[in-house]
Amino acid sequence: MNKNSIIGFALMGLVLIVFSIYNQPSQQELDAMRVQDSINQVNKEKAETERKVAEAARKAEALEAARNDTTALFHQALNGKNEKVVLKNKHLQLTLDTKGGVIKEAKVLGFKDRSGNSDVILFSGEDQQLNFLLAGKDVNIVTSDLFFMPTNVSDSTVTMTAQAANGGQLSINYSLGKDYLVNISLETKKLQGIFAPNYREIDVVWSEKCRQLEKGFAFENRYATLTYKEKDGSTDYLNEASEKIDEPIEERLDWVAFKNQFFSAVLMAKDDFAANSLLTSVPYEKPKKEEAEKQTVYLKQYEAKLKTAFDPTGARPTEFELFIGPNDFRLLQDIEEQSTQDKDLELQQLVYLGWPLFRIINRWFTLYVFDWLTSFGFNMGIVLILITLLLKAITYPLVKKTYLNSAKMRVLKPKLDEATKQYNKPEDQMMKQQAMMSLYAQYGVSPLSGCLPMLIQMPIWIAMFNFVPNAIQLRGESFLWINDLSTYDPIIEWNTNIWLIGDHLSLTCILFCVANILYSMMSMRQQRDQMVGQQAEQMKMMQWMMYLMPLMFFFMFNDYSAGLNFYYFISLFFSAAIMWVLRKTTNDEKLLAILEAKYKENKNKPQKMSGLAARLAAMQKEAEELRKKREGNKN
């Protein structure tokens, strides 16, 4: 680049700088520009707001237009007034609303609520909604939008009718049976023209806010579940503790139940509910105690989106049955007999009796004994005591046999110590066990029978764990200091919820845990008296676990029903009493003499061990041979 070019570029830059300075706006002009920018920004925001308002208005108009299009056929039924119609018998009172033509309140008579009122309100107001949706070619019918005219009104029947502009009708018929069953049918007249030729299903949307009806929120929440029964299958339920939204059910369904601990609303379809129903269960958080005392408390939000058969010609109504009442096993069996649906509904499955083995015990033993004892009019606390005594009497022969076998091991302990004292080294423990098993066989003693009482009692304990919390007969029943056997019995309460404990201390739970400690001490003493060598040392470690278990049970059972804790308490009490009596009535010297005679009889005979003892001996022998082989290889 030459000298003239450089001078030219410099002059051009100088001209641009002078021009920029000359044309720079003044301070007044800058202020005016800022004001204008602000005005433009405000105008822009205003225009955006107006656009959004206009868009919202257009959407509202569109929705209103769609609503008018949807309900134009029933424009006469769009306006009206809410009227109440009451259906009632000696067990149930239902209040229906002409808006939507559905049940708005269900009152189960003769059962006190947790506030002491004489009847239980299962739902009221907007707690529960049953909505039918019919999809036409150009018109949709939503029953919740319509006002119905009540006709054929009596204490047990009513027909809710919505009039259509073309002279057609949509009717919902209700008929209350002798106790807790309501027959519902939906039918149309002169409306077949609005539906497509292949339209054969009606949509049913059923929802409920499940109320807390019992004293303990957490305990009742465990048993409040959305339950359903698959057609030609078993019952199932949505997990009671987790949130399930629009959970698809692939099978056809006979019924869906919105279940509390002791009461349920069950919707049954005569023609089944179609596959791929969507079910929802959303648990609510436990409110603070002061809040719960001032308002209605809800456990869960239930919803079921269902489909069932529909005849658009009106020749065949869509039929349902609705059960609203207590979860009583025998009552639910009777309700199934009353049902006009020709199918096995298994409604009694709403009373959960446990897994198959425990359900068999409860179904074919506990229920019959419970029914038999309650037929005499005994207090429910007395019934629990009598059931315990009966179970102890049934298991007593096996318990006595087991105890005597333990007593035999106790009186043989000195002889076993003497016979096995040469096997004190750790590597000789296998040989020691073999020697002990051999001596036990010669004396005719089975060291494994000590597990038998636990094996006998555990299924019964677990069966009662499922039976008692679901027995509605215990609800509201008092006994001694217990006001209600179906819920906890606090000796002290407070407002703050403490982790693992809650807001109270239950007296029956404390008694159960104390009885558990005492019974464990007796059991461990009995086992310690028959232990040989290092077994006694190992027992010391186990006893700490045995003492920790009652503490764990306290945290688990503090908010459980007093009836269950009371049953466990008296069961342990009688078990300890039986053990004490057997100990006092057993003559150790006479028992030892019998064993010595048995030993002399078996001494010259080949030793035979059978069953689990023989298999353990064989395993010990194989392990000992393997140990010796390894030691030989090392050498």
XYZ file of C-alpha atoms in Angstrom:
635
model
C 0.000 0.000 0.000
C 1.540 3.378 -1.078
C 1.618 6.683 0.726
C -1.356 8.189 -1.192
C -3.596 5.189 -0.269
C -2.791 5.508 3.417
C -3.566 9.249 3.347
C -6.860 8.500 1.533
C -8.025 5.929 4.131
C -7.072 8.280 6.963
C -9.095 11.140 5.432
C -12.090 8.839 4.941
C -11.916 7.714 8.601
C -11.664 11.312 9.754
C -14.712 12.237 7.671
C -16.722 9.360 9.198
C -15.751 10.354 12.750
C -16.663 14.020 12.142
C -19.952 12.928 10.504
C -20.852 10.638 13.438
C -20.148 13.375 15.989
C -22.116 15.886 13.949
C -25.145 13.574 13.638
C -25.121 12.315 17.290
C -28.529 13.055 18.917
C -28.699 15.511 21.737
C -29.570 14.538 25.321
C -33.130 15.752 24.767
C -33.401 13.594 21.661
C -32.009 10.565 23.554
C -34.588 11.063 26.344
C -37.337 11.317 23.764
C -36.143 8.108 22.106
C -36.153 6.274 25.460
C -39.696 7.440 26.140
C -40.769 6.272 22.694
C -39.132 2.880 23.252
C -41.016 2.527 26.538
C -44.262 3.469 24.832
C -43.582 0.950 22.087
C -42.826 -1.752 24.679
C -46.031 -0.987 26.585
C -48.029 -1.041 23.361
C -46.423 -4.334 22.410
C -47.270 -5.883 25.787
C -50.789 -4.479 25.609
C -51.246 -5.908 22.146
C -50.000 -9.324 23.372
C -52.404 -9.203 26.325
C -55.299 -8.237 24.059
C -54.347 -11.078 21.745
C -54.367 -13.584 24.595
C -57.693 -12.256 25.901
C -59.178 -12.468 22.439
C -57.825 -15.988 22.019
C -59.260 -17.042 25.380
C -62.586 -15.493 24.428
C -62.576 -17.349 21.114
C -61.828 -20.596 22.951
C -64.622 -19.930 25.434
C -66.986 -19.176 22.574
C -65.839 -22.330 20.838
C -66.388 -24.380 23.993
C -69.795 -22.802 24.496
C -70.640 -23.440 20.884
C -69.474 -27.025 21.254
C -71.525 -27.326 24.427
C -74.556 -25.934 22.642
C -73.961 -28.348 19.796
C -73.476 -31.206 22.269
C -76.554 -30.470 24.318
C -78.780 -28.853 21.713
C -80.761 -32.070 21.585
C -81.431 -31.724 25.309
C -81.742 -27.932 25.503
C -84.894 -28.327 27.629
C -82.859 -30.284 30.192
C -80.000 -27.804 30.376
C -81.806 -25.599 32.852
C -83.720 -26.537 35.944
C -83.481 -26.644 39.689
C -81.823 -29.108 41.987
C -84.379 -31.324 43.639
C -83.686 -34.100 46.103
C -85.292 -37.527 46.030
C -84.781 -39.896 48.977
C -84.839 -43.687 48.770
C -84.793 -45.442 52.114
C -85.155 -48.771 53.829
C -84.151 -49.845 57.333
C -80.493 -50.270 56.331
C -79.720 -47.569 53.774
C -80.755 -44.024 52.883
C -79.877 -42.620 49.467
C -80.376 -39.002 48.404
C -80.557 -38.428 44.637
C -80.167 -35.099 42.836
C -82.107 -34.193 39.712
C -78.947 -32.478 38.379
C -77.157 -35.366 36.762
C -79.769 -37.839 38.020
C -77.276 -39.482 40.377
C -76.902 -40.430 44.040
C -75.429 -37.522 45.972
C -75.449 -38.939 49.478
C -75.316 -42.459 50.884
C -76.049 -43.011 54.565
C -75.545 -46.479 56.058
C -77.981 -46.748 58.954
C -77.286 -48.355 62.311
C -73.489 -47.934 62.284
C -71.989 -45.154 64.388
C -69.401 -42.932 62.771
C -66.106 -41.948 64.423
C -67.745 -38.838 65.902
C -70.439 -40.890 67.634
C -73.308 -40.075 65.242
C -75.850 -42.866 64.841
C -75.278 -43.378 61.085
C -72.298 -43.491 58.725
C -72.270 -41.142 55.730
C -70.216 -42.939 53.124
C -70.228 -39.967 50.737
C -72.149 -36.733 50.187
C -72.145 -33.659 47.960
C -69.390 -33.834 45.373
C -67.581 -36.682 47.130
C -68.908 -39.169 44.595
C -69.971 -38.714 40.970
C -71.381 -41.225 38.498
C -71.421 -39.881 34.972
C -72.661 -41.563 31.782
C -71.352 -40.399 28.387
C -73.025 -41.275 25.087
C -71.129 -40.401 21.890
C -73.413 -39.672 18.935
C -72.556 -38.947 15.317
C -72.881 -35.197 15.826
C -74.076 -34.907 19.397
C -72.576 -36.094 22.689
C -74.767 -36.694 25.718
C -73.226 -36.124 29.151
C -75.632 -36.898 31.979
C -73.881 -34.608 34.476
C -74.912 -31.605 32.314
C -78.610 -32.429 32.388
C -81.493 -31.833 34.762
C -83.766 -34.849 35.122
C -87.434 -35.030 35.981
C -88.236 -37.515 38.789
C -91.247 -39.801 38.249
C -92.541 -43.077 39.727
C -91.230 -41.885 43.089
C -91.604 -44.132 46.121
C -89.494 -45.075 49.137
C -87.618 -47.596 47.003
C -87.938 -46.467 43.357
C -87.518 -43.428 41.160
C -87.155 -42.797 37.424
C -85.001 -39.842 36.368
C -85.915 -38.642 32.854
C -84.300 -36.015 30.607
C -86.442 -34.847 27.654
C -84.923 -34.417 24.190
C -85.987 -31.832 21.604
C -87.035 -34.540 19.135
C -89.419 -36.120 21.629
C -86.889 -38.701 22.755
C -85.910 -39.481 26.314
C -82.963 -40.543 28.393
C -84.020 -42.320 31.587
C -82.150 -43.644 34.621
C -84.175 -46.004 36.812
C -83.298 -46.695 40.457
C -84.723 -49.478 42.599
C -83.558 -49.989 46.187
C -83.735 -53.570 47.435
C -84.439 -54.865 50.920
C -81.042 -53.904 52.303
C -77.937 -52.567 50.527
C -78.400 -53.385 46.825
C -79.569 -50.814 44.263
C -80.622 -51.781 40.733
C -79.833 -49.120 38.116
C -80.835 -49.184 34.459
C -80.227 -46.615 31.738
C -82.356 -46.569 28.574
C -83.166 -44.275 25.687
C -86.284 -43.723 23.579
C -86.397 -42.307 20.027
C -82.686 -41.461 20.064
C -81.300 -44.201 17.837
C -80.889 -41.800 14.924
C -78.192 -39.763 16.644
C -75.845 -42.764 17.058
C -73.637 -44.442 14.492
C -74.900 -47.856 13.285
C -72.005 -49.663 15.001
C -72.232 -47.767 18.318
C -72.611 -50.368 21.045
C -70.825 -49.099 24.191
C -71.511 -46.434 26.799
C -68.764 -44.689 28.768
C -69.050 -44.682 32.553
C -66.905 -42.332 34.632
C -67.192 -43.043 38.355
C -65.200 -41.168 40.992
C -65.131 -40.808 44.763
C -63.176 -39.032 47.459
C -62.836 -41.820 50.004
C -63.677 -40.509 53.478
C -61.940 -41.414 56.696
C -64.641 -43.234 58.626
C -62.592 -44.806 61.437
C -60.403 -43.416 64.196
C -56.947 -44.294 62.888
C -56.058 -42.577 59.593
C -52.955 -44.660 58.800
C -54.512 -47.973 59.848
C -57.721 -47.435 57.852
C -55.700 -46.277 54.850
C -54.006 -49.704 54.702
C -57.374 -51.359 54.141
C -58.926 -48.713 51.862
C -58.346 -49.922 48.312
C -59.772 -49.650 44.829
C -60.652 -53.305 44.267
C -61.909 -55.006 41.120
C -62.828 -58.471 39.897
C -61.799 -59.799 36.532
C -64.416 -61.721 34.579
C -63.835 -65.464 35.039
C -60.883 -64.549 37.239
C -59.969 -63.443 40.739
C -60.137 -60.131 42.543
C -57.253 -57.687 42.679
C -56.640 -54.135 43.842
C -54.476 -51.115 43.183
C -51.608 -50.678 45.615
C -53.051 -48.887 48.629
C -49.865 -46.933 49.423
C -48.753 -45.648 46.013
C -50.252 -43.288 43.458
C -51.851 -45.029 40.477
C -53.314 -42.843 37.738
C -55.262 -44.330 34.807
C -53.893 -47.790 35.484
C -55.036 -49.935 32.526
C -56.759 -53.267 33.292
C -56.554 -55.492 30.237
C -59.236 -58.013 31.257
C -63.009 -57.581 31.259
C -64.366 -56.778 34.719
C -67.416 -57.930 36.665
C -67.248 -55.092 39.165
C -65.236 -52.221 40.593
C -65.302 -51.327 44.302
C -64.388 -48.129 46.099
C -63.508 -49.713 49.420
C -63.007 -48.349 52.921
C -61.871 -50.567 55.768
C -65.406 -51.565 56.767
C -67.669 -50.134 54.029
C -67.716 -50.239 50.228
C -69.497 -48.940 47.164
C -69.431 -51.605 44.429
C -70.572 -50.971 40.844
C -71.466 -54.118 38.899
C -72.332 -54.259 35.191
C -74.730 -56.947 33.960
C -72.878 -57.149 30.640
C -69.416 -56.724 32.214
C -67.112 -53.773 31.878
C -65.058 -53.862 28.692
C -61.342 -54.583 28.633
C -58.816 -51.771 29.116
C -60.627 -49.954 31.902
C -58.605 -47.143 33.474
C -58.456 -47.083 37.285
C -57.028 -44.384 39.543
C -56.139 -44.393 43.238
C -54.309 -41.421 44.762
C -53.602 -41.424 48.548
C -53.941 -38.221 50.528
C -51.512 -37.082 53.205
C -52.581 -37.372 56.821
C -53.739 -33.945 58.018
C -52.699 -32.398 61.289
C -54.832 -33.399 64.236
C -56.352 -29.948 64.754
C -57.229 -29.736 61.052
C -58.793 -33.209 61.049
C -61.120 -32.211 63.875
C -62.507 -29.242 61.904
C -63.070 -30.750 58.454
C -63.947 -33.883 56.555
C -60.828 -36.010 56.141
C -60.230 -38.032 52.986
C -58.035 -41.088 52.579
C -57.845 -41.428 48.798
C -59.160 -40.195 45.473
C -60.697 -43.005 43.416
C -61.723 -42.943 39.777
C -62.796 -45.610 37.288
C -63.175 -44.990 33.541
C -65.274 -47.854 32.233
C -67.238 -49.014 29.201
C -70.168 -51.406 29.028
C -72.811 -52.544 26.550
C -75.410 -50.087 25.214
C -78.353 -50.614 22.880
C -79.014 -47.385 20.930
C -82.463 -48.626 19.838
C -83.626 -48.568 23.434
C -84.940 -52.119 23.216
C -82.546 -53.351 25.886
C -81.497 -51.140 28.829
C -77.957 -50.939 30.181
C -78.185 -52.488 33.638
C -76.040 -52.048 36.732
C -76.190 -53.079 40.343
C -74.730 -50.865 43.042
C -73.904 -52.212 46.491
C -73.449 -49.624 49.215
C -72.907 -51.081 52.651
C -70.714 -52.855 55.195
C -67.929 -55.291 54.336
C -69.523 -58.224 56.142
C -68.508 -61.628 54.752
C -71.875 -63.333 55.292
C -73.824 -60.273 54.132
C -71.819 -60.096 50.912
C -72.569 -63.771 50.281
C -76.258 -62.955 50.719
C -76.005 -59.944 48.398
C -74.604 -62.221 45.704
C -77.686 -64.436 46.115
C -79.925 -61.378 45.690
C -78.118 -60.259 42.543
C -79.918 -60.789 39.245
C -76.596 -61.206 37.458
C -76.043 -64.831 36.556
C -72.359 -65.000 37.464
C -70.020 -65.724 40.327
C -69.335 -62.241 41.680
C -67.283 -63.280 44.737
C -68.186 -60.073 46.550
C -67.053 -61.629 49.833
C -63.493 -61.175 48.576
C -63.872 -57.561 49.719
C -63.252 -58.961 53.199
C -59.564 -59.742 52.881
C -58.687 -62.946 54.727
C -55.065 -63.297 53.673
C -52.980 -65.340 51.264
C -54.311 -68.756 50.192
C -53.154 -70.815 53.205
C -54.283 -68.230 55.749
C -57.478 -67.564 53.829
C -58.337 -71.273 54.066
C -57.841 -71.173 57.845
C -60.007 -68.067 58.181
C -62.603 -69.124 55.616
C -63.246 -72.653 56.884
C -62.378 -72.384 60.573
C -62.174 -68.889 62.047
C -65.350 -67.609 60.368
C -67.468 -70.553 61.460
C -66.147 -70.436 65.035
C -66.636 -66.672 65.109
C -70.223 -66.962 63.817
C -70.989 -69.724 66.312
C -69.653 -67.797 69.302
C -71.291 -64.502 68.320
C -74.639 -66.310 67.971
C -74.674 -66.659 71.791
C -74.530 -62.874 72.155
C -71.123 -62.802 73.822
C -69.172 -59.574 73.997
C -66.573 -59.453 71.225
C -63.726 -59.375 73.733
C -65.062 -62.610 75.257
C -65.337 -64.055 71.739
C -61.636 -63.367 71.121
C -60.742 -65.042 74.426
C -62.876 -68.092 73.613
C -61.355 -68.388 70.129
C -57.906 -68.293 71.726
C -58.837 -70.983 74.244
C -60.277 -73.181 71.494
C -57.127 -72.868 69.390
C -54.953 -73.638 72.424
C -57.063 -76.713 73.172
C -56.714 -77.960 69.588
C -52.935 -77.486 69.530
C -52.353 -78.631 73.121
C -51.499 -82.300 72.334
C -48.760 -81.258 69.910
C -47.511 -78.534 72.253
C -47.358 -81.020 75.134
C -45.507 -83.570 73.001
C -43.044 -80.891 71.938
C -42.512 -79.708 75.497
C -41.869 -83.268 76.733
C -39.293 -83.734 74.012
C -37.575 -80.525 75.148
C -37.733 -81.747 78.733
C -36.058 -84.992 77.648
C -33.215 -82.997 76.119
C -32.953 -80.968 79.329
C -32.580 -83.996 81.615
C -30.130 -85.556 79.165
C -27.911 -82.475 79.088
C -25.446 -83.692 81.793
C -24.990 -87.008 79.982
C -24.474 -85.247 76.656
C -21.911 -82.895 78.211
C -20.002 -85.880 79.575
C -20.196 -87.893 76.367
C -19.025 -85.045 74.124
C -16.439 -83.306 76.323
C -13.576 -84.672 74.224
C -14.816 -82.643 71.247
C -13.997 -79.179 72.552
C -11.792 -77.981 69.707
C -13.431 -75.843 66.998
C -12.466 -78.349 64.305
C -14.209 -81.127 66.258
C -17.639 -79.515 66.314
C -18.903 -81.626 63.428
C -17.916 -84.810 65.234
C -19.547 -83.465 68.378
C -22.808 -82.951 66.541
C -22.655 -86.481 65.154
C -22.064 -87.896 68.632
C -25.008 -85.905 70.017
C -27.317 -87.036 67.232
C -26.278 -90.640 67.879
C -27.019 -90.346 71.608
C -30.355 -88.649 70.964
C -31.307 -91.528 68.678
C -30.360 -94.104 71.343
C -32.490 -92.314 73.926
C -35.388 -91.930 71.449
C -35.291 -88.122 71.409
C -35.822 -85.846 68.392
C -33.855 -82.588 68.755
C -35.801 -80.985 65.928
C -39.278 -81.165 67.430
C -38.716 -77.952 69.408
C -39.595 -75.965 66.274
C -43.030 -77.561 66.085
C -44.962 -75.123 68.353
C -43.786 -72.154 66.277
C -44.668 -73.954 63.049
C -48.116 -74.679 64.450
C -48.790 -71.204 65.825
C -47.400 -69.013 63.016
C -50.129 -69.809 60.416
C -52.792 -69.163 63.068
C -51.156 -65.902 64.146
C -50.916 -64.697 60.554
C -54.472 -65.826 59.817
C -55.767 -63.800 62.774
C -53.583 -60.879 61.654
C -55.735 -60.795 58.498
C -59.061 -61.695 60.107
C -59.373 -59.343 63.086
C -58.772 -55.975 61.302
C -61.397 -56.917 58.692
C -64.068 -58.175 61.104
C -66.723 -55.460 61.092
C -68.365 -57.163 64.079
C -65.590 -55.664 66.241
C -66.310 -52.139 65.024
C -67.556 -49.958 67.867
C -67.525 -52.863 70.335
C -66.126 -52.070 73.778
C -64.440 -54.418 76.230
C -62.939 -53.601 79.624
C -60.985 -50.334 79.085
C -61.170 -50.599 75.275
C -63.796 -48.307 73.723
C -63.531 -49.760 70.211
C -61.902 -53.102 69.454
C -61.490 -52.197 65.775
C -59.055 -49.328 66.376
C -56.238 -48.421 68.748
C -56.847 -47.797 72.468
C -54.714 -44.827 73.554
C -53.638 -44.336 77.136
C -52.011 -41.060 76.110
C -52.261 -38.869 72.983
C -50.476 -35.766 71.712
C -50.749 -33.433 68.723
C -47.342 -33.966 67.114
C -46.803 -36.990 64.907
C -43.608 -38.769 66.056
C -41.765 -40.936 63.546
C -42.508 -44.671 63.963
C -44.784 -44.019 66.954
C -47.467 -41.625 65.727
C -49.513 -39.456 68.057
C -50.469 -41.944 70.781
C -49.505 -44.955 72.894
C -51.809 -47.974 72.668
C -52.263 -49.900 75.919
C -53.063 -53.263 74.305
C -49.952 -52.919 72.130
C -47.830 -52.321 75.252
C -49.397 -55.357 76.953
C -48.756 -57.479 73.869
C -45.086 -56.432 73.735
C -44.572 -57.023 77.476
C -46.187 -60.453 77.201
C -43.948 -61.173 74.229
C -40.836 -60.345 76.278
C -41.946 -62.578 79.182
C -42.818 -65.454 76.878
C -39.483 -65.082 75.067
C -37.648 -65.216 78.412
C -39.434 -68.445 79.326
C -38.759 -69.984 75.912
C -35.091 -69.017 75.949
C -34.647 -70.394 79.459
C -36.142 -73.682 78.365
C -33.888 -73.839 75.301
C -30.803 -72.778 77.285
C -31.378 -75.633 79.758
C -31.054 -78.175 76.971
C -28.105 -76.626 75.095
C -24.732 -78.381 75.089
C -21.298 -76.740 74.854
C -20.999 -73.864 72.418
C -24.737 -73.989 71.715
C -25.317 -72.240 75.045
C -22.887 -69.470 74.056
C -24.654 -69.024 70.724
C -27.948 -68.808 72.574
C -26.730 -65.703 74.401
C -26.356 -63.929 71.083
C -29.820 -64.994 69.958
C -31.492 -63.716 73.099
C -30.702 -60.115 72.166
C -32.599 -60.642 68.918
C -35.495 -62.134 70.879
C -35.602 -59.016 73.045
C -35.498 -56.703 70.032
C -38.493 -58.338 68.366
C -41.067 -56.985 70.883
C -39.624 -53.512 70.324
C -40.104 -53.938 66.573
C -43.648 -55.191 67.188
C -44.394 -52.060 69.218
C -43.534 -49.784 66.294
C -45.551 -51.995 63.925
C -48.672 -52.510 66.053
C -49.048 -49.251 67.981
C -51.702 -47.996 65.547
C -53.241 -51.425 64.858
C -56.637 -52.442 66.186
C -56.941 -53.092 69.908
C -58.737 -56.346 69.071
C -55.692 -57.725 67.258
C -53.251 -56.633 69.982
C -55.573 -58.031 72.634
C -55.770 -61.387 70.830
C -51.957 -61.591 70.620
C -51.673 -60.614 74.277
C -54.049 -63.303 75.556
C -52.590 -65.865 73.127
C -49.102 -65.304 74.578
C -50.528 -65.263 78.096
C -52.137 -68.687 77.657
C -49.019 -70.035 75.905
C -46.889 -68.951 78.869
C -49.435 -70.425 81.296
C -49.386 -73.769 79.462
C -45.575 -73.813 79.472
C -45.504 -73.004 83.204
C -48.018 -75.748 84.032
C -46.145 -78.330 81.965
C -42.892 -77.384 83.665
C -44.438 -77.740 87.125
C -46.121 -81.056 86.345
C -43.111 -82.731 84.702
C -41.131 -85.065 86.981
C -37.545 -84.908 85.713
C -36.394 -87.999 87.682
C -39.205 -90.155 86.356
C -38.592 -88.858 82.845
C -34.874 -89.652 83.089
C -35.668 -93.180 84.262
C -37.894 -93.709 81.210
C -35.096 -92.465 78.961
C -32.550 -94.765 80.605
C -34.835 -97.730 79.999
C -35.184 -96.668 76.386
C -31.408 -96.355 76.098
C -30.856 -99.893 77.414
C -33.435 -101.178 74.975
C -31.766 -99.442 71.996
C -28.120 -99.822 73.060
C -27.478 -103.101 71.264
C -29.707 -102.315 68.321
C -28.434 -100.652 65.136
C -29.035 -96.917 65.333
C -31.606 -95.617 62.931
C -32.363 -92.021 62.187
C -35.041 -90.921 59.817
C -36.381 -87.797 58.273
C -34.615 -84.475 58.684
C -32.379 -85.792 61.495
C -30.994 -88.505 59.191
C -30.372 -85.980 56.419
C -28.575 -83.636 58.814
C -26.425 -86.494 60.085
C -25.549 -87.441 56.519
C -24.660 -83.839 55.685
C -22.479 -83.584 58.786
C -20.711 -86.809 57.876
C -20.050 -85.622 54.321
C -18.747 -82.272 55.595
C -16.415 -84.037 58.039
C -15.067 -86.324 55.305
C -14.529 -83.336 53.026
C -12.666 -81.518 55.813
C -10.371 -84.489 56.404
C -9.734 -84.826 52.679
C -8.722 -81.144 52.421
C -6.396 -81.484 55.389
C -4.806 -84.583 53.769
C -4.231 -82.672 50.514
C -2.509 -79.857 52.412
C -0.163 -82.335 54.083
